GROMACS .gro file of C-alpha atoms in nm:
model
  340
    1UNK     CA    1   4.406  -3.726  -7.449
    2UNK     CA    2   4.087  -3.856  -7.330
    3UNK     CA    3   4.121  -4.187  -7.149
    4UNK     CA    4   3.837  -4.335  -7.341
    5UNK     CA    5   4.006  -4.233  -7.672
    6UNK     CA    6   4.338  -4.393  -7.555
    7UNK     CA    7   4.163  -4.717  -7.479
    8UNK     CA    8   3.999  -4.726  -7.817
    9UNK     CA    9   4.324  -4.648  -8.015
   10UNK     CA   10   4.521  -4.906  -7.824
   11UNK     CA   11   4.250  -5.166  -7.887
   12UNK     CA   12   4.243  -5.119  -8.257
   13UNK     CA   13   4.616  -5.051  -8.330
   14UNK     CA   14   4.714  -5.382  -8.187
   15UNK     CA   15   4.565  -5.533  -8.497
   16UNK     CA   16   4.724  -5.277  -8.745
   17UNK     CA   17   4.532  -5.032  -8.960
   18UNK     CA   18   4.335  -5.299  -9.141
   19UNK     CA   19   4.023  -5.192  -8.964
   20UNK     CA   20   4.059  -4.812  -9.009
   21UNK     CA   21   3.687  -4.770  -9.061
   22UNK     CA   22   3.618  -4.944  -8.738
   23UNK     CA   23   3.893  -4.735  -8.583
   24UNK     CA   24   3.745  -4.409  -8.696
   25UNK     CA   25   3.398  -4.537  -8.603
   26UNK     CA   26   3.525  -4.614  -8.260
   27UNK     CA   27   3.678  -4.266  -8.237
   28UNK     CA   28   3.352  -4.116  -8.340
   29UNK     CA   29   3.167  -4.335  -8.093
   30UNK     CA   30   3.408  -4.234  -7.826
   31UNK     CA   31   3.334  -3.871  -7.889
   32UNK     CA   32   2.971  -3.943  -7.904
   33UNK     CA   33   2.990  -4.124  -7.576
   34UNK     CA   34   3.193  -3.843  -7.434
   35UNK     CA   35   2.931  -3.588  -7.538
   36UNK     CA   36   2.669  -3.810  -7.404
   37UNK     CA   37   2.862  -3.835  -7.078
   38UNK     CA   38   2.901  -3.456  -7.076
   39UNK     CA   39   2.533  -3.423  -7.149
   40UNK     CA   40   2.458  -3.667  -6.871
   41UNK     CA   41   2.691  -3.474  -6.640
   42UNK     CA   42   2.539  -3.150  -6.739
   43UNK     CA   43   2.197  -3.298  -6.685
   44UNK     CA   44   2.306  -3.424  -6.352
   45UNK     CA   45   2.449  -3.094  -6.263
   46UNK     CA   46   2.131  -2.923  -6.377
   47UNK     CA   47   1.926  -3.160  -6.168
   48UNK     CA   48   2.159  -3.098  -5.875
   49UNK     CA   49   2.141  -2.729  -5.935
   50UNK     CA   50   1.765  -2.736  -5.951
   51UNK     CA   51   1.755  -2.943  -5.636
   52UNK     CA   52   1.995  -2.709  -5.475
   53UNK     CA   53   1.789  -2.412  -5.583
   54UNK     CA   54   1.473  -2.575  -5.452
   55UNK     CA   55   1.656  -2.657  -5.134
   56UNK     CA   56   1.788  -2.307  -5.110
   57UNK     CA   57   1.444  -2.171  -5.185
   58UNK     CA   58   1.303  -2.388  -4.910
   59UNK     CA   59   1.570  -2.265  -4.673
   60UNK     CA   60   1.491  -1.908  -4.770
   61UNK     CA   61   1.122  -1.973  -4.711
   62UNK     CA   62   1.195  -2.131  -4.377
   63UNK     CA   63   1.427  -1.844  -4.295
   64UNK     CA   64   1.156  -1.592  -4.374
   65UNK     CA   65   0.919  -1.791  -4.164
   66UNK     CA   66   1.169  -1.794  -3.874
   67UNK     CA   67   1.210  -1.419  -3.918
   68UNK     CA   68   0.834  -1.373  -3.891
   69UNK     CA   69   0.830  -1.590  -3.584
   70UNK     CA   70   1.117  -1.399  -3.430
   71UNK     CA   71   0.938  -1.079  -3.512
   72UNK     CA   72   0.622  -1.200  -3.335
   73UNK     CA   73   0.829  -1.318  -3.044
   74UNK     CA   74   0.999  -0.981  -3.024
   75UNK     CA   75   0.662  -0.804  -3.030
   76UNK     CA   76   0.531  -1.027  -2.746
   77UNK     CA   77   0.846  -0.975  -2.543
   78UNK     CA   78   0.826  -0.601  -2.592
   79UNK     CA   79   0.463  -0.594  -2.493
   80UNK     CA   80   0.553  -0.789  -2.182
   81UNK     CA   81   0.845  -0.557  -2.112
   82UNK     CA   82   1.076  -0.852  -2.099
   83UNK     CA   83   1.384  -0.719  -2.262
   84UNK     CA   84   1.726  -0.860  -2.220
   85UNK     CA   85   1.790  -0.645  -1.912
   86UNK     CA   86   1.475  -0.772  -1.749
   87UNK     CA   87   1.565  -1.128  -1.824
   88UNK     CA   88   1.905  -1.074  -1.672
   89UNK     CA   89   1.737  -0.917  -1.368
   90UNK     CA   90   1.505  -1.212  -1.335
   91UNK     CA   91   1.797  -1.449  -1.359
   92UNK     CA   92   1.972  -1.252  -1.084
   93UNK     CA   93   1.658  -1.245  -0.864
   94UNK     CA   94   1.718  -1.415  -0.528
   95UNK     CA   95   1.394  -1.551  -0.386
   96UNK     CA   96   1.541  -1.626  -0.045
   97UNK     CA   97   1.669  -1.271   0.000
   98UNK     CA   98   1.341  -1.127  -0.119
   99UNK     CA   99   1.136  -1.336   0.130
  100UNK     CA  100   1.380  -1.244   0.405
  101UNK     CA  101   1.348  -0.871   0.327
  102UNK     CA  102   0.971  -0.887   0.312
  103UNK     CA  103   0.958  -1.080   0.644
  104UNK     CA  104   1.169  -0.807   0.806
  105UNK     CA  105   0.934  -0.539   0.670
  106UNK     CA  106   0.627  -0.731   0.797
  107UNK     CA  107   0.780  -0.768   1.144
  108UNK     CA  108   0.861  -0.395   1.145
  109UNK     CA  109   0.505  -0.302   1.048
  110UNK     CA  110   0.360  -0.537   1.310
  111UNK     CA  111   0.581  -0.372   1.579
  112UNK     CA  112   0.461  -0.027   1.469
  113UNK     CA  113   0.104  -0.155   1.480
  114UNK     CA  114   0.151  -0.294   1.835
  115UNK     CA  115   0.300   0.034   1.949
  116UNK     CA  116   0.011   0.226   1.797
  117UNK     CA  117  -0.243   0.001   1.964
  118UNK     CA  118  -0.068   0.042   2.301
  119UNK     CA  119  -0.072   0.424   2.257
  120UNK     CA  120  -0.442   0.412   2.164
  121UNK     CA  121  -0.516   0.198   2.470
  122UNK     CA  122  -0.330   0.447   2.691
  123UNK     CA  123  -0.511   0.740   2.539
  124UNK     CA  124  -0.845   0.566   2.573
  125UNK     CA  125  -0.775   0.483   2.935
  126UNK     CA  126  -0.667   0.842   3.000
  127UNK     CA  127  -0.985   0.967   2.833
  128UNK     CA  128  -1.203   0.737   3.040
  129UNK     CA  129  -1.032   0.846   3.363
  130UNK     CA  130  -1.062   1.208   3.257
  131UNK     CA  131  -1.432   1.166   3.185
  132UNK     CA  132  -1.493   1.015   3.531
  133UNK     CA  133  -1.291   1.280   3.708
  134UNK     CA  134  -1.458   1.573   3.530
  135UNK     CA  135  -1.798   1.420   3.565
  136UNK     CA  136  -1.755   1.368   3.940
  137UNK     CA  137  -1.624   1.717   3.979
  138UNK     CA  138  -1.921   1.864   3.787
  139UNK     CA  139  -2.197   1.659   3.946
  140UNK     CA  140  -2.135   1.778   4.293
  141UNK     CA  141  -2.174   2.155   4.223
  142UNK     CA  142  -2.470   2.082   3.993
  143UNK     CA  143  -2.651   1.911   4.283
  144UNK     CA  144  -2.570   2.204   4.506
  145UNK     CA  145  -2.701   2.452   4.247
  146UNK     CA  146  -3.022   2.255   4.198
  147UNK     CA  147  -3.079   2.237   4.574
  148UNK     CA  148  -3.001   2.606   4.626
  149UNK     CA  149  -3.253   2.711   4.357
  150UNK     CA  150  -3.516   2.486   4.506
  151UNK     CA  151  -3.465   2.648   4.852
  152UNK     CA  152  -3.475   3.003   4.708
  153UNK     CA  153  -3.802   2.927   4.527
  154UNK     CA  154  -3.959   2.771   4.836
  155UNK     CA  155  -3.852   3.056   5.063
  156UNK     CA  156  -3.967   3.325   4.823
  157UNK     CA  157  -4.266   3.163   4.671
  158UNK     CA  158  -4.497   3.458   4.748
  159UNK     CA  159  -4.232   3.724   4.689
  160UNK     CA  160  -4.135   3.633   4.337
  161UNK     CA  161  -4.354   3.725   4.048
  162UNK     CA  162  -4.438   3.483   3.771
  163UNK     CA  163  -4.156   3.596   3.549
  164UNK     CA  164  -3.897   3.545   3.816
  165UNK     CA  165  -4.036   3.197   3.903
  166UNK     CA  166  -4.011   3.108   3.530
  167UNK     CA  167  -3.645   3.218   3.528
  168UNK     CA  168  -3.567   2.992   3.826
  169UNK     CA  169  -3.758   2.702   3.665
  170UNK     CA  170  -3.559   2.748   3.350
  171UNK     CA  171  -3.234   2.741   3.549
  172UNK     CA  172  -3.347   2.416   3.715
  173UNK     CA  173  -3.421   2.260   3.378
  174UNK     CA  174  -3.080   2.355   3.243
  175UNK     CA  175  -2.919   2.211   3.552
  176UNK     CA  176  -3.112   1.887   3.506
  177UNK     CA  177  -3.010   1.868   3.143
  178UNK     CA  178  -2.645   1.919   3.240
  179UNK     CA  179  -2.691   1.640   3.493
  180UNK     CA  180  -2.828   1.411   3.219
  181UNK     CA  181  -2.543   1.503   2.993
  182UNK     CA  182  -2.282   1.416   3.254
  183UNK     CA  183  -2.449   1.092   3.338
  184UNK     CA  184  -2.463   1.011   2.964
  185UNK     CA  185  -2.091   1.077   2.924
  186UNK     CA  186  -2.015   0.844   3.215
  187UNK     CA  187  -2.236   0.573   3.067
  188UNK     CA  188  -2.090   0.617   2.717
  189UNK     CA  189  -1.733   0.591   2.851
  190UNK     CA  190  -1.825   0.272   3.045
  191UNK     CA  191  -1.975   0.088   2.749
  192UNK     CA  192  -1.637  -0.032   2.626
  193UNK     CA  193  -1.465  -0.030   2.968
  194UNK     CA  194  -1.701  -0.255   3.167
  195UNK     CA  195  -1.627  -0.622   3.104
  196UNK     CA  196  -1.900  -0.815   2.930
  197UNK     CA  197  -2.073  -1.053   3.171
  198UNK     CA  198  -2.286  -1.307   2.986
  199UNK     CA  199  -2.591  -1.413   3.171
  200UNK     CA  200  -2.952  -1.515   3.109
  201UNK     CA  201  -3.139  -1.185   3.082
  202UNK     CA  202  -3.511  -1.194   3.112
  203UNK     CA  203  -3.608  -0.897   2.899
  204UNK     CA  204  -3.962  -0.891   3.049
  205UNK     CA  205  -3.815  -0.819   3.391
  206UNK     CA  206  -3.559  -0.581   3.240
  207UNK     CA  207  -3.818  -0.371   3.058
  208UNK     CA  208  -4.060  -0.367   3.358
  209UNK     CA  209  -3.776  -0.248   3.583
  210UNK     CA  210  -3.705   0.036   3.334
  211UNK     CA  211  -4.067   0.136   3.315
  212UNK     CA  212  -4.084   0.151   3.698
  213UNK     CA  213  -3.759   0.350   3.715
  214UNK     CA  214  -3.796   0.624   3.450
  215UNK     CA  215  -4.046   0.907   3.453
  216UNK     CA  216  -4.344   0.840   3.225
  217UNK     CA  217  -4.595   1.120   3.173
  218UNK     CA  218  -4.956   1.032   3.237
  219UNK     CA  219  -5.054   1.085   2.875
  220UNK     CA  220  -4.809   0.818   2.741
  221UNK     CA  221  -4.882   0.448   2.750
  222UNK     CA  222  -4.620   0.174   2.733
  223UNK     CA  223  -4.742  -0.136   2.552
  224UNK     CA  224  -4.553  -0.463   2.540
  225UNK     CA  225  -4.708  -0.642   2.242
  226UNK     CA  226  -4.581  -0.996   2.312
  227UNK     CA  227  -4.388  -1.177   2.584
  228UNK     CA  228  -4.024  -1.089   2.548
  229UNK     CA  229  -3.755  -1.366   2.530
  230UNK     CA  230  -3.483  -1.462   2.770
  231UNK     CA  231  -3.149  -1.402   2.603
  232UNK     CA  232  -2.785  -1.472   2.679
  233UNK     CA  233  -2.627  -1.131   2.698
  234UNK     CA  234  -2.486  -0.864   2.926
  235UNK     CA  235  -2.737  -0.727   3.172
  236UNK     CA  236  -2.589  -0.378   3.200
  237UNK     CA  237  -2.574  -0.327   2.830
  238UNK     CA  238  -2.930  -0.455   2.775
  239UNK     CA  239  -3.062  -0.220   3.040
  240UNK     CA  240  -2.887   0.074   2.871
  241UNK     CA  241  -3.009  -0.037   2.528
  242UNK     CA  242  -3.374  -0.062   2.616
  243UNK     CA  243  -3.376   0.231   2.860
  244UNK     CA  244  -3.234   0.476   2.609
  245UNK     CA  245  -3.467   0.363   2.329
  246UNK     CA  246  -3.777   0.376   2.555
  247UNK     CA  247  -3.674   0.714   2.702
  248UNK     CA  248  -3.617   0.850   2.352
  249UNK     CA  249  -3.964   0.741   2.243
  250UNK     CA  250  -4.116   0.913   2.548
  251UNK     CA  251  -3.916   1.231   2.532
  252UNK     CA  252  -4.001   1.295   2.168
  253UNK     CA  253  -4.368   1.228   2.180
  254UNK     CA  254  -4.582   1.537   2.126
  255UNK     CA  255  -4.917   1.368   2.093
  256UNK     CA  256  -5.201   1.424   2.356
  257UNK     CA  257  -5.234   1.046   2.370
  258UNK     CA  258  -4.885   0.902   2.327
  259UNK     CA  259  -4.800   0.532   2.284
  260UNK     CA  260  -4.474   0.333   2.291
  261UNK     CA  261  -4.504  -0.020   2.162
  262UNK     CA  262  -4.235  -0.286   2.233
  263UNK     CA  263  -4.232  -0.612   2.038
  264UNK     CA  264  -4.011  -0.862   1.865
  265UNK     CA  265  -4.004  -1.137   1.598
  266UNK     CA  266  -3.791  -1.448   1.610
  267UNK     CA  267  -3.561  -1.542   1.323
  268UNK     CA  268  -3.345  -1.847   1.278
  269UNK     CA  269  -3.036  -1.724   1.467
  270UNK     CA  270  -3.148  -1.389   1.608
  271UNK     CA  271  -3.436  -1.176   1.731
  272UNK     CA  272  -3.554  -0.851   1.569
  273UNK     CA  273  -3.685  -0.608   1.829
  274UNK     CA  274  -3.891  -0.296   1.754
  275UNK     CA  275  -3.974   0.008   1.965
  276UNK     CA  276  -4.249   0.216   1.803
  277UNK     CA  277  -4.386   0.554   1.906
  278UNK     CA  278  -4.641   0.799   1.756
  279UNK     CA  279  -4.423   1.103   1.830
  280UNK     CA  280  -4.262   1.380   1.631
  281UNK     CA  281  -4.090   1.155   1.381
  282UNK     CA  282  -3.746   1.211   1.221
  283UNK     CA  283  -3.676   1.356   0.882
  284UNK     CA  284  -3.476   1.157   0.625
  285UNK     CA  285  -3.179   1.394   0.649
  286UNK     CA  286  -3.150   1.341   1.026
  287UNK     CA  287  -3.196   0.966   1.042
  288UNK     CA  288  -2.818   0.905   1.032
  289UNK     CA  289  -2.727   1.213   1.235
  290UNK     CA  290  -2.920   1.107   1.542
  291UNK     CA  291  -2.676   0.825   1.622
  292UNK     CA  292  -2.382   1.064   1.645
  293UNK     CA  293  -2.279   1.170   1.999
  294UNK     CA  294  -2.406   1.507   2.123
  295UNK     CA  295  -2.637   1.537   1.817
  296UNK     CA  296  -3.000   1.619   1.890
  297UNK     CA  297  -3.260   1.714   1.634
  298UNK     CA  298  -3.437   1.954   1.867
  299UNK     CA  299  -3.380   2.161   2.179
  300UNK     CA  300  -3.563   1.937   2.430
  301UNK     CA  301  -3.431   2.003   2.777
  302UNK     CA  302  -3.428   1.632   2.858
  303UNK     CA  303  -3.219   1.534   2.551
  304UNK     CA  304  -2.843   1.508   2.604
  305UNK     CA  305  -2.771   1.392   2.249
  306UNK     CA  306  -2.599   1.083   2.394
  307UNK     CA  307  -2.872   0.822   2.435
  308UNK     CA  308  -2.891   0.691   2.078
  309UNK     CA  309  -2.513   0.706   2.041
  310UNK     CA  310  -2.494   0.470   2.342
  311UNK     CA  311  -2.746   0.244   2.173
  312UNK     CA  312  -2.548   0.244   1.851
  313UNK     CA  313  -2.221   0.176   2.028
  314UNK     CA  314  -2.363  -0.122   2.221
  315UNK     CA  315  -2.501  -0.280   1.905
  316UNK     CA  316  -2.191  -0.210   1.696
  317UNK     CA  317  -1.965  -0.365   1.955
  318UNK     CA  318  -2.174  -0.680   1.937
  319UNK     CA  319  -2.193  -0.688   1.559
  320UNK     CA  320  -2.570  -0.616   1.570
  321UNK     CA  321  -2.771  -0.392   1.345
  322UNK     CA  322  -3.005  -0.101   1.409
  323UNK     CA  323  -3.228   0.093   1.161
  324UNK     CA  324  -3.547   0.295   1.171
  325UNK     CA  325  -3.862   0.375   0.985
  326UNK     CA  326  -3.992   0.721   1.052
  327UNK     CA  327  -4.229   0.993   0.921
  328UNK     CA  328  -4.237   1.341   1.054
  329UNK     CA  329  -4.537   1.417   1.278
  330UNK     CA  330  -4.650   1.052   1.255
  331UNK     CA  331  -4.390   0.857   1.455
  332UNK     CA  332  -4.076   0.641   1.458
  333UNK     CA  333  -4.001   0.273   1.482
  334UNK     CA  334  -3.653   0.163   1.579
  335UNK     CA  335  -3.551  -0.189   1.484
  336UNK     CA  336  -3.246  -0.372   1.610
  337UNK     CA  337  -3.111  -0.727   1.619
  338UNK     CA  338  -2.992  -0.939   1.906
  339UNK     CA  339  -2.838  -1.275   1.828
  340UNK     CA  340  -2.958  -1.577   2.031
   0.00000   0.00000   0.00000
């Protein structure tokens, strides 16, 4: 029996059945209250159910949102190739061991590099020694051949016909060219070997000494456009630099009235020198080729194909620049820099 009904019966029976109507009314009220309570409970349950549903729906929505986030994260991780194995590998990565291993590799490479440099130095030394030995061995018989031909020509000046004399002259020119070639090889091999001795070099004296030393045909004029500076440099290399450029301008001048102009302009931290001639000129395709050793653009007997390569090597070793402006049959101007 419902507890509420028991309470109502006990309350009214204590007074007998005189108040039956009240008793029945109370029973009816009790049921009504019970239904109301059930209704309230049902309502409460409904409210709770709705709240639970809404809460569950919210959880489902949040779950879907988390799934989308996880999906995006998975996409990012896959795009970065950071799968679980990679993560484990990263966790197992030992920085100290890695640095140690790389240090060992660097030391190994440096040792190999040092050995390579030592071998190159030995080979370069052997090559220089070989060049000097061979050059010395060749120069002596060349001098003998040149002298012998000269004596034969002098002793048989009236006996030889013009054709024979031309043959002997041709032999002499070839011997002279070979001598220039040998001397060029010696000079080329010494450019890197001779220690650099820095001194104040008066380029006016240097150029005048060169002009007095080399052979200059009567139809060629050397013009020094402005007073040359005094620079701090190596005298031997400056002598080779200017001598080869001036000789080149003379040897490749085919004009009846040839000129070689020497000048310079001063920049903030360097000088720009120019040596200009009105000679044969150099085609575009040969303007790089001329700086390569043993390369000559014509068959001139006085050209060894080494002079400009010596010039280039001197300037390259000093981080200087050289370039030219040339037109065929008009002339060539060589420009080069020398830092102050």
